[in-house]
């Protein structure tokens, strides 16, 4: 299924960024300064690539069909699992950003701790979340949705991917990802 293949590939990119976030946080624990500009760029990546771009496709194209066509199991899996985790991820990012703003105003250890907590809370959640989607949610959808439903989802995803703004999001954020992977020694493992 085209849409799922694309989203699995995006999960790889998201997980590379999660490894970058982890390396950055470990550096701070080892005494490196908090680079507020870099953290803002990481927040921009997770908000605009991982959430609006990637989760946006799930929430607009795949999940509504799974909820409406797969009965109680589909509804439970999506509403009480994936969508809850998307919202929890957004809360971690908001906490991370708020802590960063507080730290810039007053560089206290408590604010630094909150930066690490928000960033790593997000990274840990999303790492587990992408595993569930790759190993449970996506296969369940592929196995149980009708051919017509899968075709419709694929068409929507292809149209979305072809939009100029989608291409801009990919180019901007994947370029930043590559830069951060090089900086933090995170290697591709495709």
N, CA, C and O of each residue as an XYZ file, in Angstrom:
760
protein
N       0.848     -1.180      0.000
C       0.000      0.000      0.000
C       0.893      1.242      0.000
O       1.722      1.424      0.892
N       0.714      2.089     -1.008
C       1.569      3.264     -1.184
C       1.605      4.139      0.068
O       2.687      4.482      0.546
N       0.447      4.502      0.602
C       0.392      5.425      1.744
C       1.170      4.875      2.931
O       1.913      5.606      3.586
N       1.002      3.612      3.201
C       1.690      3.008      4.343
C       3.185      2.898      4.075
O       3.989      3.123      4.980
N       3.569      2.560      2.864
C       4.998      2.510      2.532
C       5.653      3.870      2.771
O       6.753      3.946      3.319
N       4.977      4.936      2.361
C       5.499      6.288      2.562
C       5.597      6.602      4.050
O       6.597      7.159      4.503
N       4.564      6.249      4.811
C       4.563      6.568      6.242
C       5.600      5.755      7.013
O       6.171      6.251      7.984
N       5.850      4.528      6.601
C       6.910      3.731      7.233
C       8.269      4.374      6.961
O       9.125      4.425      7.845
N       8.463      4.859      5.747
C       9.713      5.553      5.412
C       9.855      6.824      6.249
O      10.947      7.136      6.723
N       8.770      7.546      6.431
C       8.803      8.743      7.277
C       9.129      8.381      8.720
O       9.826      9.130      9.404
N       8.637      7.250      9.185
C       8.981      6.795     10.537
C      10.491      6.631     10.689
O      11.046      6.944     11.743
N      11.154      6.145      9.652
C      12.616      6.013      9.717
C      13.250      7.379      9.943
O      14.132      7.532     10.788
N      12.790      8.375      9.180
C      13.340      9.721      9.331
C      13.042     10.289     10.712
O      13.904     10.909     11.335
N      11.832     10.079     11.184
C      11.456     10.557     12.516
C      12.340      9.890     13.566
O      12.807     10.552     14.493
N      12.567      8.607     13.431
C      13.400      7.903     14.405
C      14.855      8.353     14.359
O      15.532      8.346     15.388
N      15.348      8.743     13.190
C      16.686      9.331     13.139
C      16.718     10.619     13.954
O      17.667     10.864     14.698
N      15.680     11.441     13.813
C      15.641     12.677     14.594
C      15.530     12.372     16.087
O      16.119     13.082     16.902
N      14.799     11.348     16.452
C      14.697     10.981     17.869
C      16.066     10.594     18.418
O      16.382     10.893     19.569
N      16.870      9.937     17.607
C      18.240      9.599     18.027
C      19.092     10.857     18.159
O      19.920     10.953     19.065
N      18.894     11.820     17.261
C      19.594     13.104     17.356
C      19.212     13.802     18.661
O      20.077     14.293     19.386
N      17.916     13.841     18.953
C      17.442     14.480     20.186
C      18.100     13.818     21.393
O      18.560     14.501     22.308
N      18.142     12.507     21.392
C      18.760     11.771     22.505
C      20.240     12.135     22.643
O      20.718     12.383     23.750
N      20.961     12.166     21.527
C      22.386     12.530     21.567
C      22.573     13.949     22.092
O      23.473     14.210     22.890
N      21.722     14.860     21.643
C      21.789     16.242     22.110
C      21.569     16.302     23.619
O      22.310     16.980     24.330
N      20.562     15.601     24.102
C      20.251     15.610     25.538
C      21.379     14.980     26.349
O      21.701     15.464     27.434
N      21.975     13.919     25.846
C      23.121     13.312     26.534
C      24.283     14.300     26.618
O      24.980     14.369     27.631
N      24.481     15.056     25.551
C      25.523     16.077     25.561
C      25.284     17.117     26.645
O      26.216     17.528     27.336
N      24.047     17.536     26.793
C      23.710     18.505     27.841
C      23.991     17.900     29.216
O      24.537     18.571     30.092
N      23.624     16.647     29.403
C      23.917     15.978     30.679
C      25.417     15.925     30.949
O      25.853     15.983     32.099
N      26.201     15.813     29.878
C      27.661     15.766     30.015
C      28.292     17.152     30.109
O      29.516     17.272     30.168
N      27.464     18.202     30.124
C      27.984     19.545     30.335
C      27.946     20.479     29.146
O      28.342     21.638     29.272
N      27.482     20.017     27.993
C      27.377     20.905     26.825
C      26.314     21.971     27.099
O      25.344     21.712     27.812
N      26.492     23.153     26.542
C      25.467     24.189     26.735
C      24.190     23.845     25.965
O      24.210     23.084     24.998
N      23.096     24.422     26.416
C      21.823     24.281     25.705
C      21.874     25.226     24.509
O      21.979     26.440     24.681
N      21.802     24.681     23.312
C      21.773     25.484     22.089
C      20.302     25.730     21.750
O      19.648     24.902     21.115
N      19.797     26.893     22.189
C      18.368     27.186     22.041
C      17.944     27.190     20.578
O      16.858     26.712     20.250
N      18.783     27.723     19.698
C      18.436     27.769     18.276
C      18.294     26.354     17.713
O      17.363     26.073     16.958
N      19.206     25.478     18.078
C      19.133     24.102     17.596
C      17.888     23.401     18.142
O      17.228     22.654     17.421
N      17.573     23.641     19.405
C      16.366     23.036     19.978
C      15.113     23.546     19.267
O      14.182     22.779     19.024
N      15.087     24.828     18.937
C      13.923     25.359     18.212
C      13.789     24.692     16.843
O      12.679     24.407     16.394
N      14.909     24.446     16.190
C      14.874     23.768     14.886
C      14.417     22.315     15.036
O      13.698     21.800     14.180
N      14.829     21.660     16.113
C      14.351     20.290     16.356
C      12.848     20.301     16.632
O      12.114     19.438     16.151
N      12.401     21.281     17.404
C      10.963     21.420     17.675
C      10.218     21.677     16.370
O       9.147     21.114     16.142
N      10.780     22.523     15.515
C      10.166     22.785     14.215
C      10.066     21.493     13.400
O       9.048     21.249     12.753
N      11.099     20.679     13.424
C      11.071     19.395     12.714
C       9.944     18.517     13.242
O       9.145     18.000     12.462
N       9.874     18.344     14.559
C       8.865     17.424     15.090
C       7.457     17.979     14.925
O       6.509     17.216     14.741
N       7.310     19.294     14.989
C       5.977     19.877     14.791
C       5.532     19.821     13.337
O       4.384     19.485     13.045
N       6.430     20.147     12.438
C       6.022     20.310     11.044
C       6.255     19.088     10.168
O       5.476     18.848      9.245
N       7.287     18.317     10.423
C       7.496     17.086      9.647
C       6.786     15.913     10.319
O       5.953     15.251      9.699
N       7.114     15.658     11.578
C       6.542     14.484     12.254
C       5.053     14.647     12.522
O       4.285     13.703     12.338
N       4.637     15.829     12.954
C       3.233     15.982     13.343
C       2.360     16.462     12.185
O       1.523     15.704     11.695
N       2.537     17.696     11.744
C       1.620     18.228     10.716
C       1.698     17.448      9.404
O       0.670     17.141      8.801
N       2.888     17.136      8.974
C       3.061     16.456      7.684
C       2.744     14.962      7.801
O       1.884     14.455      7.082
N       3.432     14.261      8.699
C       3.254     12.808      8.810
C       1.960     12.445      9.541
O       1.113     11.749      8.981
N       1.796     12.904     10.777
C       0.564     12.588     11.514
C      -0.652     13.163     10.806
O      -1.747     12.606     10.886
N      -0.458     14.278     10.113
C      -1.560     14.856      9.348
C      -2.113     13.879      8.324
O      -3.329     13.776      8.156
N      -1.234     13.164      7.640
C      -1.692     12.152      6.667
C      -2.438     11.025      7.367
O      -3.490     10.584      6.904
N      -1.893     10.569      8.473
C      -2.581      9.503      9.212
C      -3.969      9.964      9.649
O      -4.955      9.245      9.488
N      -4.029     11.172     10.204
C      -5.283     11.672     10.778
C      -6.300     12.086      9.723
O      -7.501     12.084      9.993
N      -5.839     12.442      8.521
C      -6.770     12.849      7.458
C      -7.181     11.693      6.558
O      -8.333     11.626      6.131
N      -6.262     10.784      6.264
C      -6.525      9.774      5.244
C      -6.721      8.363      5.797
O      -7.717      7.712      5.480
N      -5.801      7.889      6.606
C      -5.832      6.490      7.040
C      -6.740      6.253      8.245
O      -7.622      5.396      8.198
N      -6.530      6.997      9.306
C      -7.239      6.714     10.552
C      -8.754      6.876     10.452
O      -9.474      6.044     11.004
N      -9.274      7.902      9.777
C     -10.743      7.996      9.683
C     -11.372      6.780      9.002
O     -12.446      6.329      9.399
N     -10.705      6.256      7.983
C     -11.234      5.078      7.283
C     -11.157      3.855      8.196
O     -12.093      3.057      8.244
N     -10.059      3.709      8.912
C      -9.946      2.573      9.834
C     -11.016      2.647     10.919
O     -11.613      1.633     11.281
N     -11.252      3.851     11.436
C     -12.283      4.009     12.476
C     -13.670      3.679     11.944
O     -14.455      3.007     12.612
N     -13.968      4.152     10.741
C     -15.326      3.970     10.217
C     -15.569      2.583      9.632
O     -16.708      2.116      9.618
N     -14.526      1.919      9.149
C     -14.722      0.650      8.443
C     -14.337     -0.595      9.239
O     -14.712     -1.705      8.862
N     -13.598     -0.429     10.329
C     -13.084     -1.610     11.026
C     -13.725     -1.833     12.388
O     -13.189     -2.566     13.219
N     -14.869     -1.204     12.615
C     -15.640     -1.471     13.823
C     -14.924     -1.108     15.110
O     -14.033     -0.259     15.132
N     -15.333     -1.766     16.172
C     -14.796     -1.471     17.502
C     -13.279     -1.654     17.573
O     -12.605     -0.806     18.158
N     -12.713     -2.722     17.002
C     -11.244     -2.840     17.069
C     -10.532     -1.655     16.404
O      -9.559     -1.131     16.946
N     -11.012     -1.243     15.251
C     -10.412     -0.101     14.562
C     -10.576      1.184     15.345
O      -9.642      1.978     15.458
N     -11.775      1.387     15.890
C     -12.029      2.591     16.688
C     -11.151      2.620     17.932
O     -10.560      3.651     18.255
N     -11.064      1.503     18.623
C     -10.250      1.447     19.843
C      -8.779      1.678     19.531
O      -8.103      2.445     20.216
N      -8.297      1.020     18.512
C      -6.895      1.141     18.125
C      -6.541      2.589     17.794
O      -5.492      3.090     18.199
N      -7.423      3.248     17.058
C      -7.139      4.614     16.620
C      -7.461      5.628     17.718
O      -6.575      6.369     18.147
N      -8.702      5.673     18.175
C      -9.131      6.697     19.143
C      -8.416      6.607     20.480
O      -7.965      7.613     21.026
N      -8.319      5.393     20.998
C      -7.789      5.226     22.350
C      -6.306      4.866     22.360
O      -5.708      4.690     23.421
N      -5.737      4.762     21.199
C      -4.316      4.443     21.096
C      -3.559      5.525     20.359
O      -2.901      6.365     20.972
N      -3.655      5.500     19.049
C      -2.813      6.361     18.224
C      -3.111      7.847     18.410
O      -2.183      8.645     18.548
N      -4.378      8.230     18.415
C      -4.703      9.656     18.549
C      -4.351     10.185     19.931
O      -3.927     11.332     20.068
N      -4.524      9.364     20.948
C      -4.120      9.763     22.306
C      -2.611      9.996     22.340
O      -2.140     10.968     22.931
N      -1.862      9.105     21.709
C      -0.409      9.262     21.689
C       0.023     10.472     20.860
O       0.999     11.134     21.211
N      -0.677     10.771     19.776
C      -0.363     11.985     19.016
C      -0.521     13.209     19.915
O       0.337     14.092     19.932
N      -1.625     13.255     20.663
C      -1.862     14.393     21.557
C      -0.833     14.451     22.682
O      -0.385     15.536     23.055
N      -0.460     13.310     23.220
C       0.558     13.278     24.269
C       1.900     13.775     23.727
O       2.626     14.490     24.418
N       2.223     13.401     22.508
C       3.441     13.903     21.877
C       3.415     15.417     21.740
O       4.419     16.082     21.993
N       2.276     15.962     21.343
C       2.139     17.417     21.232
C       2.332     18.089     22.589
O       2.923     19.166     22.676
N       1.835     17.455     23.641
C       1.999     18.005     24.993
C       3.477     18.003     25.399
O       3.958     18.967     25.996
N       4.192     16.931     25.078
C       5.633     16.887     25.384
C       6.372     18.003     24.648
O       7.253     18.646     25.220
N       6.021     18.233     23.393
C       6.692     19.277     22.611
C       6.377     20.657     23.188
O       7.262     21.509     23.264
N       5.136     20.882     23.592
C       4.768     22.162     24.213
C       5.552     22.367     25.510
O       6.033     23.468     25.778
N       5.682     21.313     26.313
C       6.466     21.402     27.555
C       7.932     21.701     27.257
O       8.557     22.519     27.932
N       8.466     21.039     26.255
C       9.857     21.233     25.829
C      10.081     22.693     25.424
O      11.036     23.333     25.863
N       9.189     23.201     24.584
C       9.316     24.580     24.113
C       9.170     25.577     25.259
O       9.926     26.544     25.339
N       8.209     25.348     26.138
C       8.008     26.233     27.285
C       9.249     26.252     28.180
O       9.676     27.315     28.630
N       9.821     25.084     28.435
C      11.027     25.003     29.259
C      12.187     25.742     28.597
O      12.981     26.390     29.279
N      12.287     25.649     27.290
C      13.339     26.345     26.553
C      13.190     27.856     26.708
O      14.171     28.564     26.933
N      11.961     28.342     26.587
C      11.712     29.778     26.763
C      12.065     30.232     28.176
O      12.675     31.285     28.357
N      11.686     29.446     29.168
C      12.016     29.786     30.556
C      13.527     29.779     30.775
O      14.064     30.649     31.460
N      14.202     28.806     30.198
C      15.651     28.699     30.343
C      16.356     29.901     29.712
O      17.344     30.399     30.252
N      15.852     30.357     28.585
C      16.465     31.520     27.935
C      16.321     32.770     28.796
O      17.214     33.617     28.817
N      15.211     32.887     29.500
C      14.995     34.036     30.386
C      15.810     33.919     31.665
O      16.335     34.905     32.181
N      15.903     32.696     32.161
C      16.584     32.452     33.428
C      17.191     31.046     33.379
O      16.486     30.062     33.603
N      18.483     30.947     33.091
C      19.101     29.632     32.875
C      19.316     28.829     34.171
O      20.443     28.627     34.622
N      18.218     28.392     34.737
C      18.260     27.598     35.962
C      18.333     26.108     35.628
O      17.890     25.675     34.564
N      18.893     25.343     36.543
C      18.974     23.890     36.363
C      17.588     23.272     36.222
O      17.421     22.308     35.476
N      16.590     23.807     36.924
C      15.234     23.246     36.825
C      14.673     23.409     35.417
O      13.988     22.518     34.915
N      14.958     24.540     34.778
C      14.491     24.749     33.407
C      15.242     23.830     32.435
O      14.661     23.302     31.486
N      16.537     23.651     32.687
C      17.321     22.735     31.856
C      16.776     21.310     31.991
O      16.645     20.589     31.001
N      16.463     20.918     33.222
C      15.876     19.595     33.452
C      14.564     19.449     32.688
O      14.296     18.399     32.104
N      13.747     20.501     32.693
C      12.467     20.448     31.981
C      12.656     20.375     30.464
O      11.845     19.762     29.771
N      13.714     20.992     29.948
C      14.030     20.854     28.518
C      14.314     19.386     28.209
O      13.770     18.820     27.260
N      15.167     18.786     29.018
C      15.524     17.377     28.813
C      14.314     16.470     28.976
O      14.141     15.515     28.219
N      13.483     16.768     29.962
C      12.295     15.948     30.214
C      11.316     16.029     29.049
O      10.799     15.005     28.602
N      11.058     17.234     28.554
C      10.145     17.396     27.421
C      10.680     16.735     26.165
O       9.954     16.026     25.468
N      11.952     16.970     25.880
C      12.560     16.413     24.667
C      12.603     14.891     24.720
O      12.238     14.223     23.752
N      13.045     14.345     25.843
C      13.158     12.885     25.945
C      11.799     12.220     26.140
O      11.601     11.084     25.708
N      10.864     12.909     26.782
C       9.507     12.361     26.870
C       8.931     12.179     25.478
O       8.324     11.153     25.171
N       9.129     13.192     24.636
C       8.675     13.108     23.249
C       9.398     11.979     22.513
O       8.766     11.143     21.867
N      10.720     11.963     22.619
C      11.513     10.981     21.868
C      11.150      9.550     22.264
O      10.989      8.688     21.401
N      11.024      9.301     23.554
C      10.676      7.947     24.003
C       9.279      7.549     23.542
O       9.071      6.432     23.068
N       8.323      8.465     23.681
C       6.949      8.182     23.251
C       6.910      7.862     21.759
O       6.336      6.853     21.351
N       7.523      8.724     20.946
C       7.429      8.540     19.497
C       8.153      7.295     19.013
O       7.733      6.676     18.036
N       9.227      6.925     19.680
C       9.938      5.707     19.277
C       9.016      4.501     19.458
O       8.919      3.654     18.570
N       8.352      4.423     20.582
C       7.420      3.310     20.823
C       6.197      3.411     19.904
O       5.695      2.407     19.398
N       5.738      4.634     19.707
C       4.558      4.884     18.880
C       4.784      4.407     17.442
O       3.924      3.741     16.865
N       5.937      4.746     16.869
C       6.202      4.338     15.485
C       6.326      2.821     15.374
O       5.928      2.238     14.365
N       6.871      2.182     16.399
C       6.935      0.714     16.396
C       5.533      0.109     16.370
O       5.278     -0.839     15.627
N       4.622      0.657     17.181
C       3.238      0.143     17.204
C       2.566      0.329     15.857
O       1.880     -0.565     15.363
N       2.770      1.507     15.264
C       2.144      1.738     13.965
C       2.713      0.790     12.912
O       1.958      0.186     12.150
N       4.027      0.657     12.865
C       4.655     -0.211     11.861
C       4.290     -1.676     12.038
O       4.098     -2.392     11.055
N       4.193     -2.125     13.280
C       4.031     -3.557     13.555
C       2.611     -3.997     13.863
O       2.310     -5.188     13.797
N       1.723     -3.052     14.202
C       0.351     -3.420     14.559
C      -0.676     -2.656     13.722
O      -1.470     -3.264     13.003
N      -0.661     -1.337     13.813
C      -1.720     -0.518     13.209
C      -1.723     -0.628     11.688
O      -2.755     -0.943     11.095
N      -0.588     -0.373     11.054
C      -0.542     -0.419      9.596
C      -0.851     -1.819      9.057
O      -1.666     -1.951      8.144
N      -0.220     -2.868      9.601
C      -0.569     -4.207      9.102
C      -2.049     -4.547      9.309
O      -2.656     -5.199      8.459
N      -2.627     -4.113     10.423
C      -4.045     -4.378     10.674
C      -4.902     -3.689      9.608
O      -5.839     -4.285      9.077
N      -4.575     -2.438      9.300
C      -5.308     -1.722      8.264
C      -5.154     -2.370      6.903
O      -6.135     -2.545      6.181
N      -3.927     -2.727      6.547
C      -3.694     -3.362      5.245
C      -4.434     -4.689      5.121
O      -4.939     -5.026      4.050
N      -4.496     -5.428      6.203
C      -5.139     -6.741      6.166
C      -6.662     -6.651      6.133
O      -7.315     -7.475      5.492
N      -7.237     -5.659      6.817
C      -8.687     -5.649      7.005
C      -9.458     -4.619      6.176
O     -10.673     -4.748      6.030
N      -8.792     -3.609      5.633
C      -9.505     -2.645      4.789
C      -9.752     -3.256      3.412
O      -8.989     -4.102      2.947
N     -10.822     -2.814      2.777
C     -11.134     -3.305      1.433
C     -10.149     -2.730      0.418
O      -9.468     -1.740      0.684
N     -10.090     -3.360     -0.727
C      -9.234     -2.877     -1.813
C      -9.636     -1.458     -2.194
O      -8.772     -0.612     -2.424
N     -10.942     -1.187     -2.264
C     -11.416      0.159     -2.610
C     -10.966      1.191     -1.583
O     -10.532      2.284     -1.946
N     -11.067      0.848     -0.309
C     -10.632      1.779      0.739
C      -9.131      2.041      0.643
O      -8.690      3.186      0.751
N      -8.359      0.998      0.445
C      -6.907      1.164      0.339
C      -6.544      1.997     -0.887
O      -5.637      2.828     -0.831
N      -7.245      1.775     -1.985
C      -6.992      2.553     -3.206
C      -7.310      4.026     -2.980
O      -6.554      4.897     -3.409
N      -8.417      4.308     -2.313
C      -8.805      5.696     -2.032
C      -7.779      6.377     -1.126
O      -7.410      7.528     -1.359
N      -7.326      5.679     -0.110
C      -6.307      6.228      0.799
C      -5.021      6.499      0.028
O      -4.402      7.549      0.200
N      -4.620      5.564     -0.814
C      -3.404      5.744     -1.611
C      -3.515      6.948     -2.540
O      -2.557      7.706     -2.694
N      -4.675      7.126     -3.155
C      -4.866      8.273     -4.056
C      -4.756      9.581     -3.285
O      -4.113     10.523     -3.749
N      -5.378      9.647     -2.110
C      -5.292     10.864     -1.291
C      -3.842     11.147     -0.899
O      -3.386     12.289     -0.952
N      -3.135     10.106     -0.510
C      -1.739     10.277     -0.107
C      -0.883     10.742     -1.284
O      -0.025     11.609     -1.119
N      -1.110     10.172     -2.474
C      -0.342     10.583     -3.650
C      -0.608     12.042     -4.002
O       0.315     12.781     -4.345
N      -1.861     12.453     -3.918
C      -2.194     13.855     -4.190
C      -1.520     14.776     -3.177
O      -0.985     15.824     -3.540
N      -1.550     14.379     -1.911
C      -0.929     15.173     -0.850
C       0.582     15.276     -1.063
O       1.163     16.352     -0.922
N       1.209     14.158     -1.400
C       2.661     14.129     -1.617
C       3.074     15.003     -2.798
O       4.179     15.545     -2.812
N       2.192     15.144     -3.789
C       2.509     15.908     -4.999
C       2.371     17.418     -4.807
O       2.835     18.186     -5.650
N       1.748     17.855     -3.727
C       1.570     19.287     -3.491
C       2.925     19.972     -3.322
O       3.822     19.418     -2.685
N       3.084     21.179     -3.891
C       4.355     21.896     -3.730
C       4.729     22.114     -2.262
O       5.901     22.013     -1.898
N       3.738     22.410     -1.421
C       4.046     22.635     -0.003
C       4.519     21.358      0.689
O       5.304     21.424      1.635
N       4.052     20.200      0.230
C       4.534     18.931      0.788
C       5.999     18.714      0.416
O       6.807     18.281      1.238
N       6.323     19.023     -0.833
C       7.715     18.896     -1.276
C       8.616     19.837     -0.481
O       9.725     19.459     -0.105
N       8.152     21.054     -0.223
C       8.936     22.022      0.556
C       9.196     21.522      1.970
O      10.308     21.640      2.484
N       8.165     20.963      2.596
C       8.319     20.424      3.956
C       9.365     19.315      3.954
O      10.262     19.299      4.796
N       9.245     18.390      3.008
C      10.208     17.286      2.932
C      11.629     17.810      2.750
O      12.538     17.417      3.481
N      11.817     18.690      1.780
C      13.162     19.177      1.478
C      13.774     19.906      2.668
O      14.915     19.637      3.045
N      13.023     20.820      3.254
C      13.537     21.610      4.383
C      13.924     20.711      5.553
O      15.031     20.811      6.082
N      13.021     19.847      5.946
C      13.239     19.078      7.168
C      14.208     17.916      6.969
O      14.937     17.556      7.894
N      14.226     17.330      5.789
C      15.185     16.249      5.562
C      16.605     16.792      5.423
O      17.567     16.098      5.753
N      16.746     18.019      4.940
C      18.059     18.660      4.893
C      18.556     18.931      6.319
O      19.720     18.686      6.636
N      17.659     19.440      7.173
C      18.030     19.677      8.570
C      18.368     18.356      9.265
O      19.331     18.278     10.027
N      17.576     17.328      8.999
C      17.836     16.015      9.591
C      19.237     15.525      9.219
O      19.990     15.067     10.079
N      19.574     15.623      7.954
C      20.901     15.173      7.499
C      22.004     15.933      8.229
O      22.986     15.341      8.676
N      21.834     17.242      8.346
C      22.813     18.083      9.041
C      22.976     17.637     10.502
O      24.096     17.530     11.002
N      21.868     17.382     11.170
C      21.915     16.982     12.580
C      22.482     15.575     12.746
O      23.197     15.303     13.711
N      22.167     14.686     11.816
C      22.716     13.329     11.886
C      24.236     13.366     11.756
O      24.942     12.644     12.460
N      24.733     14.203     10.861
C      26.180     14.336     10.703
C      26.803     14.917     11.962
O      27.842     14.439     12.418
N      26.180     15.939     12.524
C      26.713     16.592     13.719
C      26.783     15.627     14.898
O      27.762     15.623     15.643
N      25.745     14.812     15.067
C      25.653     13.945     16.245
C      26.076     12.497     15.984
O      25.936     11.642     16.858
N      26.589     12.224     14.789
C      27.100     10.888     14.498
C      26.030      9.815     14.407
O      26.282      8.648     14.706
N      24.836     10.212     13.995
C      23.745      9.250     13.809
C      23.820      8.757     12.370
O      23.762      9.551     11.431
N      23.949      7.444     12.200
C      24.112      6.874     10.863
C      22.814      6.290     10.341
O      21.978      5.805     11.104
N      22.661      6.345      9.025
C      21.515      5.721      8.368
C      21.613      4.212      8.539
O      22.699      3.637      8.469
N      20.481      3.585      8.762
C      20.485      2.125      8.934
C      19.388      1.497      8.089
O      18.631      0.657      8.576
N      19.299      1.892      6.845
C      18.235      1.398      5.967
C      18.534      0.025      5.466
O      17.742     -0.543      4.714
